[in-house]
Amino acid sequence: MDFSVRSGEPASQRTGCAVLPIFEEGLRGAAKEIDAAAGGAIKRLVRAGDASSKPGSTLLVPQAPGGAADRWLLVGCGKAAQLDMKRLASALGAAMTALKDKGVKEAVSYLAWGTDLDPYYAARVTVETVRSAAYRFDELKSDERSGSKLRRFGIAADGDAVRESRRGIAHGTAIANGMDLARNLGNRPPNVCTPSHLAAAAEELAAGREKLDVEILTEREIEKLGMGAFLSVTRGAEEPPRLIVLRYRGAGKSPPVALCGKGITFDTGGISLKPPAKMDEMKFDMCGAAGVLGTMAALGELEPEINAVAVIPACENMPGGRATRPGDIVKSMSGKTIEILNTDAEGRLILGDALTYAKRFDPRCILDVATLTGACVVALGHLHTGLFTKDDALAEALLAASARSLDTVWRMPLDDEYGDSLKTNFADIANSGSRDGGASVAAAFLAKFVDATPWAHLDIAGVAWRGESSKGATGRPVPLLVDFLLNLGPA
């Protein structure tokens, strides 16, 4: 889909569909100007009750009188004073639903035109929302799918807002491309999206990009590194593991941000086998890896002046004669020994070794991204990513990125006492502890592998995918990570 800035008087803008806001206080901005050109037609629709200011309500007027638009889409936006980025995104989502299957090929949004919204973020949110609404995963369907006919989308802006809107479109497009990559990888079935498939996706990202380079480590190389925790997870699998190291160099020799993404391409639970219900959703257990790859794709497209390195341990967790057993003790790359009490607590094992490996780059900070615990879903539902860190400055930076990107996080506790239940008589640490506060217990396990490096753990188990009729990967937390990186400032 092509996005562009459209400037000039709204009533004279030729478009297939003008997307106009209806506010509780009455007509404002573009809707007011177009209504004047149309002899009060919009006011009459509002007075008749056909068009409403109720948030999310829509009315498609197929033959718009007066002006230059073929159609109007009138979208309820509530009170004008309460219009913010979140409400803008909600209104755009309602607009995309209303335009679905209507044959509209081109539209211009005036929802933010004439408001006090930051033009950069308004444009960025518009692109990301429209692209997400238009996304379809049909690459494995044999019949032709209808999908959205919308091919061109304009964002109305004038004066000083034009330049910032164009910048917002460029950044929003890169983020949307990264989200599409993450969603495609997550939605592919586990017999397609294997560890080798993730490695190939990383290689494809780096191909032709001067500032991106990739290294793929094989099982033998992983073993030479001493990654016993990582290898304990993959012992029962026929598919070979891969350690993916993808570097973005945009700022000389300054220290990078390290992103570690959990890449369990299918999680049966191993010997601690999961129940059958919804086990097919365990193909999404690599969404941390997918989100990190999507973030690196956006960096490669935008080429900001920062450095970043992605460390992605990718494998399957399968039962079998060689599979790790509850009670086994393994040695991690850090030298710490780990007693495996539950083979379904596998994400923290591969991430522990990935965090140790990431420290060799002397990063300014490390972020790990993982569908780690069901406990985080119980705590936060499907709205917020769980944020765990003891570094207040890093927490504040991520919370600010969360607010700007609408890819929200909620800071969770990480007291030392959460690690008490990980004590064991037989090794340095157990991989499983108390179910009470389980998300914080899992984060406490990971904290033992980062030492003094500023670090944050992002548990995306509740936000990485949706189930039921909306089943599929969401592409989160690509917007959060990209916004964080773009606003990080010099090291």
Short mmCIF file of C-alpha atoms in Angstrom, two decimals, residues 65-407:
data_model
loop_
_atom_site.label_atom_id
_atom_site.label_comp_id
_atom_site.label_asym_id
_atom_site.label_seq_id
_atom_site.Cartn_x
_atom_site.Cartn_y
_atom_site.Cartn_z
CA PRO A 65 -22.54 15.73 -2.74
CA GLY A 66 -20.29 18.67 -3.58
CA GLY A 67 -16.55 18.76 -3.11
CA ALA A 68 -14.12 16.48 -4.92
CA ALA A 69 -14.42 13.22 -2.97
CA ASP A 70 -16.36 10.35 -4.51
CA ARG A 71 -17.37 9.06 -1.06
CA TRP A 72 -17.30 10.16 2.54
CA LEU A 73 -16.62 7.90 5.47
CA LEU A 74 -17.87 9.65 8.60
CA VAL A 75 -16.18 8.27 11.73
CA GLY A 76 -17.29 8.94 15.29
CA CYS A 77 -14.41 10.30 17.38
CA GLY A 78 -16.07 11.32 20.66
CA LYS A 79 -15.00 14.60 22.22
CA ALA A 80 -12.50 16.62 20.19
CA ALA A 81 -10.59 17.58 23.34
CA GLN A 82 -10.01 13.89 24.11
CA LEU A 83 -8.62 12.92 20.71
CA ASP A 84 -5.20 11.39 21.31
CA MET A 85 -3.05 8.84 19.47
CA LYS A 86 -4.90 5.91 21.00
CA ARG A 87 -8.28 7.28 19.93
CA LEU A 88 -6.88 8.11 16.52
CA ALA A 89 -5.74 4.51 16.10
CA SER A 90 -9.16 3.27 17.24
CA ALA A 91 -10.94 5.55 14.75
CA LEU A 92 -8.65 4.39 11.94
CA GLY A 93 -9.33 0.76 12.85
CA ALA A 94 -13.08 1.42 12.66
CA ALA A 95 -12.58 3.14 9.29
CA MET A 96 -10.67 0.18 7.88
CA THR A 97 -13.41 -2.20 9.03
CA ALA A 98 -16.03 -0.01 7.36
CA LEU A 99 -14.10 0.11 4.08
CA LYS A 100 -13.53 -3.63 3.99
CA ASP A 101 -15.03 -5.26 0.88
CA LYS A 102 -16.40 -1.92 -0.32
CA GLY A 103 -14.10 -1.76 -3.34
CA VAL A 104 -12.45 1.48 -2.22
CA LYS A 105 -8.99 1.67 -3.80
CA GLU A 106 -7.90 5.09 -2.56
CA ALA A 107 -8.69 7.17 0.53
CA VAL A 108 -7.49 10.26 2.41
CA SER A 109 -7.69 10.53 6.19
CA TYR A 110 -8.59 13.90 7.71
CA LEU A 111 -8.95 12.46 11.23
CA ALA A 112 -5.89 14.31 12.56
CA TRP A 113 -6.06 17.31 10.19
CA GLY A 114 -6.44 20.59 12.05
CA THR A 115 -5.93 19.00 15.48
CA ASP A 116 -3.13 19.47 18.00
CA LEU A 117 -1.80 15.94 17.50
CA ASP A 118 1.91 15.61 16.76
CA PRO A 119 2.00 15.25 12.95
CA TYR A 120 4.93 12.80 13.00
CA TYR A 121 3.28 10.37 15.39
CA ALA A 122 -0.17 10.88 13.84
CA ALA A 123 1.23 9.85 10.45
CA ARG A 124 3.21 6.97 11.94
CA VAL A 125 0.20 5.64 13.86
CA THR A 126 -1.92 5.97 10.73
CA VAL A 127 0.43 3.89 8.62
CA GLU A 128 0.89 1.21 11.27
CA THR A 129 -2.85 0.96 11.98
CA VAL A 130 -3.92 0.86 8.34
CA ARG A 131 -1.26 -1.67 7.44
CA SER A 132 -2.16 -3.89 10.40
CA ALA A 133 -5.84 -3.78 9.47
CA ALA A 134 -5.04 -4.68 5.87
CA TYR A 135 -2.70 -7.56 6.81
CA ARG A 136 -3.67 -11.03 5.65
CA PHE A 137 -1.74 -14.29 5.96
CA ASP A 138 -2.82 -16.32 2.94
CA GLU A 139 0.47 -17.55 1.48
CA LEU A 140 -0.52 -21.17 2.16
CA LYS A 141 -4.11 -20.93 0.91
CA SER A 142 -4.77 -22.48 -2.48
CA ASP A 143 -7.83 -20.38 -3.35
CA GLU A 144 -7.62 -16.71 -4.25
CA ARG A 145 -8.48 -14.47 -1.32
CA SER A 146 -10.38 -11.22 -1.66
CA GLY A 147 -8.54 -9.05 0.89
CA SER A 148 -8.55 -5.27 0.93
CA LYS A 149 -8.79 -3.36 -2.36
CA LEU A 150 -7.26 -0.26 -0.76
CA ARG A 151 -4.00 0.54 -2.55
CA ARG A 152 -3.35 4.24 -1.86
CA PHE A 153 -3.84 6.05 1.42
CA GLY A 154 -3.34 9.78 1.90
CA ILE A 155 -2.73 11.62 5.15
CA ALA A 156 -3.91 15.21 5.11
CA ALA A 157 -1.43 17.79 6.38
CA ASP A 158 -0.60 21.42 5.73
CA GLY A 159 2.19 23.89 6.41
CA ASP A 160 4.89 22.83 8.85
CA ALA A 161 3.16 19.48 9.42
CA VAL A 162 3.94 18.23 5.91
CA ARG A 163 7.60 17.45 6.55
CA GLU A 164 6.95 15.73 9.87
CA SER A 165 4.08 13.76 8.35
CA ARG A 166 6.38 12.48 5.61
CA ARG A 167 8.91 11.42 8.24
CA GLY A 168 6.13 9.67 10.13
CA ILE A 169 5.09 7.83 6.98
CA ALA A 170 8.67 6.65 6.36
CA HIS A 171 9.10 5.42 9.94
CA GLY A 172 5.61 3.93 10.08
CA THR A 173 6.22 2.06 6.84
CA ALA A 174 9.48 0.57 8.13
CA ILE A 175 7.80 -0.46 11.38
CA ALA A 176 4.84 -1.95 9.51
CA ASN A 177 7.23 -3.88 7.27
CA GLY A 178 8.96 -5.22 10.37
CA MET A 179 5.62 -6.16 11.90
CA ASP A 180 4.58 -7.97 8.71
CA LEU A 181 7.81 -9.97 8.80
CA ALA A 182 7.25 -10.87 12.46
CA ARG A 183 3.64 -11.84 11.79
CA ASN A 184 4.50 -13.92 8.74
CA LEU A 185 7.17 -15.84 10.64
CA GLY A 186 4.82 -16.38 13.57
CA ASN A 187 1.92 -17.49 11.40
CA ARG A 188 3.88 -20.01 9.36
CA PRO A 189 3.34 -23.59 10.52
CA PRO A 190 6.10 -25.28 12.53
CA ASN A 191 6.92 -27.67 9.70
CA VAL A 192 7.83 -24.57 7.64
CA CYS A 193 9.14 -22.14 10.26
CA THR A 194 11.94 -24.26 11.71
CA PRO A 195 15.16 -22.98 13.32
CA SER A 196 16.80 -23.17 9.88
CA HIS A 197 13.93 -21.12 8.43
CA LEU A 198 14.51 -18.38 11.00
CA ALA A 199 18.20 -18.44 10.14
CA ALA A 200 17.41 -18.11 6.44
CA ALA A 201 15.11 -15.16 7.20
CA ALA A 202 17.99 -13.44 9.02
CA GLU A 203 20.32 -14.10 6.09
CA GLU A 204 17.76 -12.67 3.68
CA LEU A 205 17.48 -9.54 5.85
CA ALA A 206 21.21 -8.95 5.73
CA ALA A 207 21.56 -9.62 2.00
CA GLY A 208 22.20 -6.37 0.16
CA ARG A 209 22.16 -4.27 3.36
CA GLU A 210 25.54 -2.64 3.92
CA LYS A 211 24.90 -2.00 7.63
CA LEU A 212 23.56 -5.47 8.43
CA ASP A 213 25.59 -8.64 8.71
CA VAL A 214 24.68 -12.08 10.02
CA GLU A 215 26.41 -15.11 11.50
CA ILE A 216 24.61 -18.44 11.87
CA LEU A 217 26.10 -20.86 14.38
CA THR A 218 25.45 -24.60 13.99
CA GLU A 219 24.86 -27.16 16.73
CA ARG A 220 28.55 -28.08 16.82
CA GLU A 221 29.54 -24.42 17.17
CA ILE A 222 26.92 -23.91 19.87
CA GLU A 223 28.37 -26.89 21.73
CA LYS A 224 31.89 -25.45 21.47
CA LEU A 225 30.61 -22.28 23.15
CA GLY A 226 29.52 -24.36 26.13
CA MET A 227 25.83 -23.55 25.76
CA GLY A 228 24.64 -26.57 27.73
CA ALA A 229 21.40 -24.91 28.80
CA PHE A 230 20.44 -24.13 25.19
CA LEU A 231 21.37 -27.60 23.98
CA SER A 232 19.42 -29.28 26.78
CA VAL A 233 16.21 -27.97 25.24
CA THR A 234 16.87 -29.25 21.73
CA ARG A 235 18.15 -32.75 22.62
CA GLY A 236 14.87 -34.50 21.79
CA ALA A 237 14.38 -32.71 18.45
CA GLU A 238 15.31 -33.92 14.97
CA GLU A 239 15.48 -30.33 13.68
CA PRO A 240 18.97 -28.90 14.36
CA PRO A 241 19.25 -25.75 16.48
CA ARG A 242 20.68 -22.48 15.27
CA LEU A 243 22.16 -19.49 17.06
CA ILE A 244 21.44 -16.42 14.94
CA VAL A 245 23.63 -13.33 15.45
CA LEU A 246 22.49 -10.35 13.39
CA ARG A 247 24.37 -7.05 13.71
CA TYR A 248 23.30 -3.56 12.64
CA ARG A 249 26.16 -1.06 12.49
CA GLY A 250 25.03 2.55 12.14
CA ALA A 251 27.19 4.38 14.67
CA GLY A 252 30.83 3.48 14.34
CA LYS A 253 32.32 1.92 17.46
CA SER A 254 29.70 2.97 19.98
CA PRO A 255 28.35 0.13 22.16
CA PRO A 256 25.30 -1.62 20.75
CA VAL A 257 21.92 -2.40 22.21
CA ALA A 258 21.61 -6.19 22.42
CA LEU A 259 18.25 -7.79 21.63
CA CYS A 260 17.79 -11.44 22.61
CA GLY A 261 14.71 -13.14 21.14
CA LYS A 262 13.33 -16.50 22.26
CA GLY A 263 13.11 -18.72 19.18
CA ILE A 264 11.32 -21.93 20.20
CA THR A 265 9.79 -22.77 16.82
CA PHE A 266 7.59 -25.41 18.42
CA ASP A 267 7.14 -26.17 22.09
CA THR A 268 5.61 -29.49 23.10
CA GLY A 269 6.85 -29.00 26.65
CA GLY A 270 9.34 -31.82 26.13
CA ILE A 271 9.09 -34.67 28.66
CA SER A 272 6.90 -32.36 30.78
CA LEU A 273 4.39 -32.61 27.94
CA LYS A 274 1.76 -29.91 27.48
CA PRO A 275 -1.95 -30.84 27.34
CA PRO A 276 -3.29 -31.28 23.78
CA ALA A 277 -5.74 -28.35 23.86
CA LYS A 278 -4.35 -25.43 21.86
CA MET A 279 -0.92 -27.03 21.55
CA ASP A 280 -0.97 -25.89 17.91
CA GLU A 281 -0.54 -22.35 19.26
CA MET A 282 2.92 -23.33 20.47
CA LYS A 283 4.17 -22.50 16.97
CA PHE A 284 3.97 -18.90 18.27
CA ASP A 285 6.64 -19.61 20.91
CA MET A 286 9.19 -18.03 18.55
CA CYS A 287 7.43 -14.66 18.43
CA GLY A 288 10.20 -13.12 20.54
CA ALA A 289 12.68 -14.08 17.83
CA ALA A 290 10.27 -12.89 15.13
CA GLY A 291 9.81 -9.53 16.87
CA VAL A 292 13.55 -9.04 17.14
CA LEU A 293 14.02 -9.91 13.45
CA GLY A 294 11.24 -7.47 12.54
CA THR A 295 12.96 -4.77 14.58
CA MET A 296 16.28 -5.41 12.86
CA ALA A 297 14.51 -5.24 9.48
CA ALA A 298 13.15 -1.80 10.39
CA LEU A 299 16.63 -0.62 11.43
CA GLY A 300 18.06 -1.85 8.14
CA GLU A 301 15.42 0.16 6.28
CA LEU A 302 15.68 3.37 8.33
CA GLU A 303 19.46 3.30 8.94
CA PRO A 304 19.49 5.30 12.22
CA GLU A 305 22.80 6.26 13.84
CA ILE A 306 22.86 3.51 16.46
CA ASN A 307 24.35 0.04 16.81
CA ALA A 308 22.33 -3.06 17.63
CA VAL A 309 22.96 -6.77 17.80
CA ALA A 310 20.32 -9.50 17.80
CA VAL A 311 21.11 -12.82 19.48
CA ILE A 312 18.47 -15.44 18.71
CA PRO A 313 18.65 -19.01 20.03
CA ALA A 314 16.36 -21.08 17.80
CA CYS A 315 15.30 -24.68 18.38
CA GLU A 316 12.38 -27.03 18.97
CA ASN A 317 11.41 -28.49 22.36
CA MET A 318 10.38 -32.08 21.67
CA PRO A 319 10.04 -35.32 23.66
CA GLY A 320 12.10 -38.35 22.65
CA GLY A 321 14.63 -40.90 23.77
CA ARG A 322 17.41 -38.29 23.88
CA ALA A 323 15.28 -35.56 25.43
CA THR A 324 16.30 -33.88 28.66
CA ARG A 325 14.56 -35.37 31.72
CA PRO A 326 13.27 -33.65 34.86
CA GLY A 327 16.10 -34.06 37.33
CA ASP A 328 18.90 -33.65 34.77
CA ILE A 329 21.58 -31.09 35.57
CA VAL A 330 23.21 -29.09 32.78
CA LYS A 331 25.99 -26.51 32.64
CA SER A 332 25.25 -23.14 31.05
CA MET A 333 27.65 -21.00 29.03
CA SER A 334 28.07 -18.79 32.11
CA GLY A 335 29.38 -21.76 34.08
CA LYS A 336 26.27 -21.94 36.29
CA THR A 337 24.77 -25.41 36.70
CA ILE A 338 21.02 -25.75 36.31
CA GLU A 339 18.76 -28.51 37.61
CA ILE A 340 15.94 -29.11 35.16
CA LEU A 341 12.78 -29.59 37.21
CA ASN A 342 10.36 -28.85 34.38
CA THR A 343 11.29 -29.25 30.71
CA ASP A 344 8.42 -26.93 29.79
CA ALA A 345 10.33 -24.08 31.45
CA GLU A 346 12.63 -24.10 28.44
CA GLY A 347 12.59 -20.49 27.23
CA ARG A 348 14.61 -19.27 30.20
CA LEU A 349 17.23 -21.96 29.48
CA ILE A 350 17.95 -20.87 25.93
CA LEU A 351 17.77 -17.19 26.92
CA GLY A 352 20.21 -17.67 29.79
CA ASP A 353 22.87 -18.77 27.31
CA ALA A 354 21.85 -16.06 24.83
CA LEU A 355 22.20 -13.36 27.50
CA THR A 356 25.66 -14.68 28.39
CA TYR A 357 26.66 -14.60 24.71
CA ALA A 358 25.26 -11.07 24.25
CA LYS A 359 27.57 -9.70 26.95
CA ARG A 360 30.62 -10.34 24.73
CA PHE A 361 29.55 -7.32 22.63
CA ASP A 362 29.86 -5.01 25.68
CA PRO A 363 26.33 -3.69 25.08
CA ARG A 364 25.00 -0.48 26.57
CA CYS A 365 21.95 -2.52 27.56
CA ILE A 366 20.32 -5.87 26.87
CA LEU A 367 16.64 -6.44 26.16
CA ASP A 368 15.30 -9.96 25.96
CA VAL A 369 11.95 -10.61 24.30
CA ALA A 370 10.09 -13.83 24.99
CA THR A 371 6.73 -15.55 25.16
CA LEU A 372 7.99 -16.77 28.50
CA THR A 373 5.18 -17.45 30.96
CA GLY A 374 1.48 -18.14 31.13
CA ALA A 375 1.66 -16.38 34.48
CA CYS A 376 2.21 -13.06 32.69
CA VAL A 377 -0.98 -13.66 30.70
CA VAL A 378 -2.87 -14.29 33.94
CA ALA A 379 -1.45 -11.09 35.43
CA LEU A 380 -1.82 -8.71 32.48
CA GLY A 381 -4.15 -10.39 30.02
CA HIS A 382 -3.64 -9.58 26.37
CA LEU A 383 -3.18 -5.82 26.71
CA HIS A 384 0.30 -5.11 28.09
CA THR A 385 3.74 -6.64 27.72
CA GLY A 386 5.28 -7.46 31.08
CA LEU A 387 8.39 -5.34 31.77
CA PHE A 388 10.89 -6.60 34.32
CA THR A 389 14.03 -4.67 35.21
CA LYS A 390 15.86 -3.25 38.20
CA ASP A 391 17.25 -0.38 36.13
CA ASP A 392 14.94 2.61 36.62
CA ALA A 393 16.41 4.62 33.74
CA LEU A 394 15.92 1.72 31.32
CA ALA A 395 12.40 1.18 32.63
CA GLU A 396 11.52 4.84 32.09
CA ALA A 397 12.88 4.77 28.53
CA LEU A 398 10.83 1.67 27.71
CA LEU A 399 7.69 3.07 29.35
CA ALA A 400 8.08 6.28 27.33
CA ALA A 401 8.51 4.28 24.11
CA SER A 402 5.45 2.28 25.12
CA ALA A 403 3.33 5.42 25.44
CA ARG A 404 4.56 6.88 22.14
CA SER A 405 4.20 3.70 20.12
CA LEU A 406 0.90 2.50 21.66
CA ASP A 407 2.69 -0.85 22.09
#
